[in-house]
Structures are given as structure tokens and as C-alpha cells.
Short mmCIF file of C-alpha atoms and ligand atoms in Angstrom, two decimals:
data_model
loop_
_atom_site.label_atom_id
_atom_site.label_comp_id
_atom_site.label_asym_id
_atom_site.label_seq_id
_atom_site.Cartn_x
_atom_site.Cartn_y
_atom_site.Cartn_z
CA UNK A 76 24.57 9.43 24.37
CA UNK A 77 21.31 10.19 21.99
CA UNK A 78 20.79 8.04 19.65
CA UNK A 79 19.36 8.95 15.79
CA UNK A 80 17.78 6.22 13.66
CA UNK A 81 18.01 6.65 9.71
CA UNK A 82 15.16 4.49 8.83
CA UNK A 83 14.89 4.50 4.97
CA UNK A 84 13.16 1.59 2.55
CA UNK A 85 14.80 3.66 -0.12
CA UNK A 86 18.23 4.44 1.02
CA UNK A 87 19.96 7.66 0.75
CA UNK A 88 23.11 7.94 -1.43
CA UNK A 89 26.34 7.08 0.71
CA UNK A 90 27.46 10.46 0.32
CA UNK A 91 24.63 11.95 2.06
CA UNK A 92 24.68 9.17 4.97
CA UNK A 93 28.24 10.05 5.48
CA UNK A 94 27.25 13.90 5.90
CA UNK A 95 24.53 12.60 8.32
CA UNK A 96 27.20 10.99 10.40
CA UNK A 97 29.52 13.95 10.68
CA UNK A 98 26.66 16.12 12.17
CA UNK A 99 25.65 13.55 14.60
CA UNK A 100 29.20 12.78 15.48
CA UNK A 101 30.01 16.00 15.83
CA UNK A 102 27.00 16.76 18.39
CA UNK A 103 28.36 13.24 20.20
CA UNK A 104 25.37 11.58 19.04
CA UNK A 105 25.18 7.95 17.93
CA UNK A 106 23.97 7.16 14.61
CA UNK A 107 22.19 3.79 13.57
CA UNK A 108 20.96 2.44 10.23
CA UNK A 109 17.95 0.48 8.84
CA UNK A 110 18.04 0.37 5.16
CA UNK A 111 15.61 -1.50 2.76
CA UNK A 112 13.60 -3.14 5.63
CA UNK A 113 10.77 -4.82 4.05
CA UNK A 114 9.05 -5.77 7.41
CA UNK A 115 7.31 -3.31 9.51
CA UNK A 116 8.54 -5.29 12.48
CA UNK A 117 12.46 -4.07 11.58
CA UNK A 118 11.26 -0.70 11.90
CA UNK A 119 9.18 -0.92 15.22
CA UNK A 120 12.63 -2.94 16.74
CA UNK A 121 14.53 -0.07 15.54
CA UNK A 122 12.65 2.57 16.82
CA UNK A 123 12.41 1.24 20.06
CA UNK A 124 15.46 2.70 21.77
CA UNK A 125 16.09 5.62 19.85
CA UNK A 126 15.70 9.39 20.57
CA UNK A 127 15.32 10.65 17.08
CA UNK A 128 14.21 9.42 13.95
CA UNK A 129 14.99 10.46 10.08
CA UNK A 130 12.79 8.95 7.71
CA UNK A 131 11.91 9.52 3.98
CA UNK A 132 8.56 7.99 2.73
CA UNK A 133 8.63 5.61 5.56
CA UNK A 134 5.51 4.90 7.26
CA UNK A 135 5.54 6.50 10.75
CA UNK A 136 1.86 5.31 11.81
CA UNK A 137 0.81 4.89 15.21
CA UNK A 138 2.34 1.79 15.74
CA UNK A 139 5.84 3.05 15.01
CA UNK A 140 5.32 6.02 16.92
CA UNK A 141 4.11 4.43 19.93
CA UNK A 142 6.83 1.51 19.62
CA UNK A 143 9.48 4.90 19.87
CA UNK A 144 9.51 4.79 23.77
CA UNK A 145 12.02 7.50 23.90
CA UNK A 146 11.41 9.02 20.41
CA UNK A 147 11.03 12.67 20.88
CA UNK A 148 11.65 13.89 17.34
CA UNK A 149 10.82 12.52 13.98
CA UNK A 150 11.93 14.11 10.78
CA UNK A 151 10.77 13.70 7.26
CA UNK A 152 13.56 14.14 4.93
CA UNK A 153 11.52 15.94 2.19
CA UNK A 154 8.41 17.81 1.54
CA UNK A 155 5.09 15.54 1.88
CA UNK A 156 4.36 14.59 5.44
CA UNK A 157 1.55 12.14 4.48
CA UNK A 158 3.56 9.34 5.85
CA UNK A 159 3.59 10.51 9.75
CA UNK A 160 0.43 9.76 11.59
CA UNK A 161 0.68 13.56 12.66
CA UNK A 162 -2.04 13.08 15.73
CA UNK A 163 -0.27 9.91 17.21
CA UNK A 164 2.88 12.19 17.41
CA UNK A 165 1.21 14.77 18.99
CA UNK A 166 -0.09 12.45 21.48
CA UNK A 167 3.16 10.98 22.21
CA UNK A 168 4.71 14.44 22.69
CA UNK A 169 6.89 13.94 19.35
CA UNK A 170 7.99 16.67 17.36
CA UNK A 171 7.59 16.14 13.89
CA UNK A 172 9.25 17.87 10.84
CA UNK A 173 9.80 18.00 7.28
CA UNK A 174 12.69 19.73 5.34
CA UNK A 175 10.69 21.93 2.80
CA UNK A 176 12.40 22.76 -0.47
CA UNK A 177 15.59 20.38 0.17
CA UNK A 178 14.66 18.05 -2.66
CA UNK A 179 12.79 20.37 -5.02
CA UNK A 180 15.00 20.50 -7.87
CA UNK A 181 15.56 17.01 -8.15
CA UNK A 182 11.82 16.50 -8.26
CA UNK A 183 11.25 19.32 -10.90
CA UNK A 184 14.00 17.96 -13.28
CA UNK A 185 12.25 14.58 -13.14
CA UNK A 186 9.06 16.36 -14.28
CA UNK A 187 10.47 17.36 -17.35
CA UNK A 188 12.72 14.24 -17.99
CA UNK A 189 9.16 12.34 -18.24
CA UNK A 190 8.09 15.16 -20.21
CA UNK A 191 10.88 14.78 -22.95
CA UNK A 192 10.51 11.00 -23.02
CA UNK A 193 6.79 11.51 -23.79
CA UNK A 194 7.10 13.98 -26.30
CA UNK A 195 9.69 11.96 -28.01
CA UNK A 196 7.74 9.11 -28.44
CA UNK A 197 9.62 6.74 -25.77
CA UNK A 198 12.28 7.40 -27.91
CA UNK A 199 11.16 4.80 -30.41
CA UNK A 200 12.18 7.07 -33.43
CA UNK A 201 8.94 8.16 -34.55
CA UNK A 202 8.67 11.99 -35.07
CA UNK A 203 7.80 13.64 -31.78
CA UNK A 204 6.83 16.86 -30.46
CA UNK A 205 8.88 19.66 -28.63
CA UNK A 206 8.11 21.56 -25.45
CA UNK A 207 9.16 24.85 -26.97
CA UNK A 208 5.74 27.17 -26.80
CA UNK A 209 3.48 24.67 -25.19
CA UNK A 210 1.64 25.99 -22.36
CA UNK A 211 2.48 24.04 -18.96
CA UNK A 212 0.41 24.73 -15.71
CA UNK A 213 1.73 24.48 -12.41
CA UNK A 214 -1.06 23.15 -10.03
CA UNK A 215 0.51 24.41 -6.75
CA UNK A 216 3.36 26.77 -6.65
CA UNK A 217 5.60 25.80 -3.65
CA UNK A 218 9.00 24.84 -3.62
CA UNK A 219 8.50 22.34 -6.48
CA UNK A 220 6.13 24.38 -8.79
CA UNK A 221 8.93 27.28 -8.37
CA UNK A 222 11.82 25.01 -10.13
CA UNK A 223 9.31 23.71 -12.57
CA UNK A 224 8.55 27.54 -13.59
CA UNK A 225 12.44 28.08 -13.87
CA UNK A 226 12.86 25.04 -15.80
CA UNK A 227 10.02 25.46 -17.73
CA UNK A 228 11.50 29.08 -19.09
CA UNK A 229 14.15 27.30 -20.33
CA UNK A 230 12.31 25.04 -22.37
CA UNK A 231 10.63 28.50 -23.80
CA UNK A 232 7.12 27.04 -22.21
CA UNK A 233 4.54 29.41 -21.63
CA UNK A 234 4.06 29.30 -17.56
CA UNK A 235 0.78 29.34 -16.34
CA UNK A 236 -0.03 28.36 -12.36
CA UNK A 237 -2.63 27.78 -10.06
CA UNK A 238 -2.24 28.31 -6.31
CA UNK A 239 -4.72 29.88 -3.74
CA UNK A 240 -2.52 29.80 -0.89
CA UNK A 241 0.19 32.00 -2.79
CA UNK A 242 -0.30 35.63 -3.30
CA UNK A 243 -0.77 36.34 -6.91
CA UNK A 244 2.15 39.31 -6.61
CA UNK A 245 4.60 36.28 -5.83
CA UNK A 246 3.84 34.09 -8.62
CA UNK A 247 3.41 37.12 -10.97
CA UNK A 248 6.89 38.13 -10.32
CA UNK A 249 8.49 35.09 -11.44
CA UNK A 250 6.63 35.70 -14.90
CA UNK A 251 4.32 32.96 -14.46
CA UNK A 252 0.76 33.94 -15.16
CA UNK A 253 -1.70 33.34 -12.39
CA UNK A 254 -5.14 31.26 -13.11
CA UNK A 255 -7.64 32.08 -10.58
CA UNK A 256 -9.90 29.05 -11.04
CA UNK A 257 -8.41 25.45 -11.10
CA UNK A 258 -10.50 24.27 -14.04
CA UNK A 259 -9.02 27.46 -16.13
CA UNK A 260 -5.84 25.90 -15.57
CA UNK A 261 -6.56 22.29 -17.03
CA UNK A 262 -8.70 24.13 -19.92
CA UNK A 263 -5.76 26.25 -20.80
CA UNK A 264 -2.97 23.72 -20.62
CA UNK A 265 -1.65 20.99 -22.54
CA UNK A 266 0.68 19.98 -19.83
CA UNK A 267 -0.39 19.90 -16.42
CA UNK A 268 2.28 19.50 -13.75
CA UNK A 269 0.72 18.41 -10.21
CA UNK A 270 2.61 19.85 -7.04
CA UNK A 271 -0.02 19.38 -4.47
CA UNK A 272 0.06 17.37 -1.10
CA UNK A 273 -2.01 14.58 -0.60
CA UNK A 274 -4.47 15.50 2.32
CA UNK A 275 -8.07 14.40 2.61
CA UNK A 276 -9.09 17.54 0.22
CA UNK A 277 -6.78 16.64 -2.19
CA UNK A 278 -7.23 12.69 -2.71
CA UNK A 279 -8.72 12.10 -5.87
CA UNK A 280 -9.50 15.70 -6.60
CA UNK A 281 -7.93 15.17 -9.88
CA UNK A 282 -10.76 13.97 -11.55
CA UNK A 283 -12.96 13.77 -14.81
CA UNK A 284 -14.11 17.14 -14.51
CA UNK A 285 -10.72 18.51 -14.52
CA UNK A 286 -8.81 16.08 -17.09
CA UNK A 287 -11.68 15.86 -19.78
CA UNK A 288 -11.26 19.91 -20.26
CA UNK A 289 -7.59 19.49 -21.40
CA UNK A 290 -6.69 21.10 -25.07
CA UNK A 291 -5.25 18.60 -27.28
CA UNK A 292 -2.25 16.68 -26.79
CA UNK A 293 -3.26 16.63 -22.98
CA UNK A 294 -0.03 15.15 -20.68
CA UNK A 295 -0.58 15.20 -16.91
CA UNK A 296 2.58 15.07 -15.29
CA UNK A 297 2.69 13.72 -11.69
CA UNK A 298 5.50 13.85 -9.26
CA UNK A 299 3.06 14.69 -6.33
CA UNK A 300 1.37 11.62 -5.03
CA UNK A 301 -0.65 8.93 -6.67
CA UNK A 302 -3.54 9.16 -4.04
CA UNK A 303 -4.40 12.67 -5.66
CA UNK A 304 -5.98 11.21 -8.75
CA UNK A 305 -9.16 9.91 -9.09
CA UNK A 306 -8.12 6.59 -10.88
CA UNK A 307 -11.49 5.56 -12.14
CA UNK A 308 -11.78 8.77 -14.20
CA UNK A 309 -8.35 8.77 -15.31
CA UNK A 310 -9.23 5.76 -16.75
CA UNK A 311 -12.68 7.28 -18.36
CA UNK A 312 -10.54 10.06 -19.97
CA UNK A 313 -7.78 7.45 -21.66
CA UNK A 314 -10.79 5.78 -23.24
CA UNK A 315 -12.38 8.47 -24.40
CA UNK A 316 -9.13 10.10 -25.74
CA UNK A 317 -6.81 9.24 -27.96
CA UNK A 318 -4.23 12.00 -27.12
CA UNK A 319 -4.47 11.94 -23.36
CA UNK A 320 -1.04 10.99 -21.79
CA UNK A 321 -0.39 10.15 -18.11
CA UNK A 322 3.32 10.49 -16.71
CA UNK A 323 3.54 9.56 -12.85
CA UNK A 324 6.46 9.00 -10.14
CA UNK A 325 5.35 5.83 -8.93
CA UNK A 326 2.78 3.29 -10.70
CA UNK A 327 -0.92 4.10 -9.92
CA UNK A 328 -3.08 1.12 -8.56
CA UNK A 329 -4.68 0.67 -12.14
CA UNK A 330 -1.08 0.18 -13.90
CA UNK A 331 -2.01 -3.12 -15.21
CA UNK A 332 -5.46 -2.14 -16.97
CA UNK A 333 -3.63 1.27 -18.21
CA UNK A 334 -0.73 -1.21 -19.70
CA UNK A 335 -3.21 -3.34 -21.38
CA UNK A 336 -5.31 -0.71 -22.93
CA UNK A 337 -3.05 2.44 -23.41
CA UNK A 338 0.68 1.21 -24.00
CA UNK A 339 2.84 4.00 -25.32
CA UNK A 340 0.51 6.60 -23.72
CA UNK A 341 2.23 6.31 -20.03
CA UNK A 342 5.11 6.52 -18.14
CA UNK A 343 5.38 5.09 -14.64
CA UNK A 344 8.44 4.88 -12.15
CA UNK A 345 8.31 1.45 -10.18
CA UNK A 346 9.27 3.12 -7.09
CA UNK A 347 8.96 6.84 -6.55
CA UNK A 348 12.36 8.36 -7.72
CA UNK A 349 11.63 12.28 -7.74
CA UNK A 350 13.99 12.90 -4.83
CA UNK A 351 16.17 10.22 -5.60
CA UNK A 352 19.49 12.29 -6.88
CA UNK A 353 22.80 12.46 -4.42
CA UNK A 354 22.24 16.22 -4.31
CA UNK A 355 18.72 15.86 -2.88
CA UNK A 356 19.72 13.34 -0.84
CA UNK A 357 22.56 15.42 0.69
CA UNK A 358 20.24 18.24 0.94
CA UNK A 359 17.31 16.69 2.73
CA UNK A 360 19.32 14.15 4.97
CA UNK A 361 21.64 16.84 6.02
CA UNK A 362 19.16 19.48 6.95
CA UNK A 363 17.04 16.80 8.81
CA UNK A 364 20.45 16.12 11.01
CA UNK A 365 20.72 19.55 11.47
CA UNK A 366 16.92 19.93 12.38
CA UNK A 367 17.62 17.29 15.04
CA UNK A 368 20.79 18.72 16.54
CA UNK A 369 19.22 22.01 16.66
CA UNK A 370 15.94 20.26 18.40
CA UNK A 371 18.02 19.11 21.06
CA UNK A 372 20.81 21.31 21.52
CA UNK A 373 18.26 24.66 21.22
CA UNK A 374 15.02 23.66 21.59
CA UNK A 375 14.92 24.80 17.70
CA UNK A 376 11.05 23.71 16.52
CA UNK A 377 11.39 25.42 12.95
CA UNK A 378 9.88 23.06 10.45
CA UNK A 379 7.34 21.36 13.24
CA UNK A 380 4.39 20.14 11.46
CA UNK A 381 2.53 18.64 14.31
CA UNK A 382 0.56 20.84 16.63
C1 LIG B 289 9.09 14.38 -0.83
O1 LIG B 289 7.82 14.28 -0.59
O2 LIG B 289 9.88 15.03 -0.16
C2 LIG B 289 9.19 13.39 -2.32
O3 LIG B 289 7.81 13.00 -2.71
C3 LIG B 289 10.35 12.55 -1.58
O4 LIG B 289 10.06 11.39 -1.52
P1 LIG B 289 11.37 10.39 -1.08
O5 LIG B 289 12.09 10.83 -0.13
O6 LIG B 289 10.70 9.13 -0.48
O7 LIG B 289 11.80 10.27 -2.24
#
């Protein structure tokens, strides 16, 4: 009997786990759960005898992949797979997949939740501002970026996007204005919402040069990865500009310094919660389970992200 492990430090909603179980039961697979683990040793032990593993932001590094002696597939129930050592997966003949698009709306909604919170001064009762009529720049027009655009139009915002990997026509078809140089996105838009993955090229790439160009009332919204921000430059921009605001789904490493010096100008979630809705858990979790069954039963390797 094939064994599927759900290893989630940040658990899925129960309704999603129940849905995953229905899929694995129907396929005749056994489902095992490792939730809220705090020790990597627990993951190493749990992965030892399973054929497949579903993870979220859980770290599937070379030790974990080597420990999965029977492991054939690991599915990241979500978009970003910077937590999987892809080379190690390939080396061990393990297929790595993600579930693109499944949790995107939840992330986009959180971006707006944070923007409204900040525009209304953390709901402290003082006069705030509105999103209507403001320019928002979407940095990377993928699945989340597209939802951000849709919601932004609902708020009456003027929507721009920069993404050299997406055809101009496809972006314009959504009514979004295309910016062809990244600097122009930052110099044009008061709000910039980040949707780039964390890669060797993007890490530390959101720097002083870009942030210092933003117009008055600059608000950077990061529901992507904290690693894409150059934190040294972020602190410099905070120090130089009284109007700068930073909203991030997960605390930056320099959180203590920002909290001490720039009170009221930031909001950080203590743990990444962009995709933490029942709907996103169900969408991504069930997609992951179906991808595993389709892989074993039909050899389907759609959504494979390693070579
Ligand atoms: C993703 O890459 O899908 C999001 O960052 C969500 O991550 P999570 O599953 O850890 O909440």
C-alpha cells in the first residue's frame, strides 16, 4: 500500500485534510500526518517510509530528501518551491511539483487587507486615506499578480504591472498598464505589490535604487518572500523618508530595529499567513493529493518543477 505523508509545520484546515484523505482513501493509499513539528528530526523520521509527501513552506532539503528512502514525489501545496532542494530531488529520482494558482486569491486578499489597515493608520481612529484613485504597481504578473489586479480595479485603483516573462498583450487584456522597465514601476506607483519568487536573481533585489524612487506616500507590500528585500536598503529608506510604509506577510530579519525606530509605519504577520484560508488549503491540498494519485496511477508529471 502506498503511503502519503502530509508534513505541515503550519497545518491545513481540518476540512482540507479530510478532503485529501478522501482522495488518498479512494486510491487505496494510506495517509499519515505530521503537523506542527518543531524538530527536523521528526520530519526525517516521518519521511523515511513514505512514497509521497505533501508540504507547504516546510523545508525539503537534501537531508530530508535523502531520508525518504522510498520517496518518489514531493508536492509543495502552494506556489513558491524555494523550500525544496530541486537538485537533491533530481539526484534521488524524486519528482518535485507545486500547485500553481491554487492559493493565489487568498494571498491577493491579504495584500489588500494590509493596505487598507495601513491606509487607515492601523485603525487608530485618525483620518487615513483611500486606495481609490491611487496607482498600484504589480511586480510580477503571475497567478497572484492577476488577482491583485482584479481586486485593485474593484477599489478603483490605477493598475500597472512589470513582468518581462509575460506577454504585454496578455497583461493589457486585463486592463492593466504595462511598464517595461522595473524602475518605472517604482517611480510611477505609490503602492507596489511584490509577487516575484525567491531565486538567486531576485534575492535582495528590492533595493534602495528602486524604493527611493517611489512617489510620496510610498507603500511596499510584500506577500512574496522576505528574502527578496535588501533589508539594509529598506532601513535606509525608512530612515530617509517619513512617508515610507512597509507591509509584509512574515517578519523581516530586521523587525526589531524597524519596530523600535519606525512605529506605526509597518505591519508584519508573525508567521506567513497569505495562503492560510480554508479555501486556499482545500484548493492547494486537494490539488496536491490529486497530482500524487495521477503521478502514481497515470505517470502524469504535469507541474513537475525539477529536471
Ligand atoms: C506559496 O508560496 O504558496 C505561499 O507563500 C504560501 O505558503 P504556505 O503554504 O506556507 O502558507
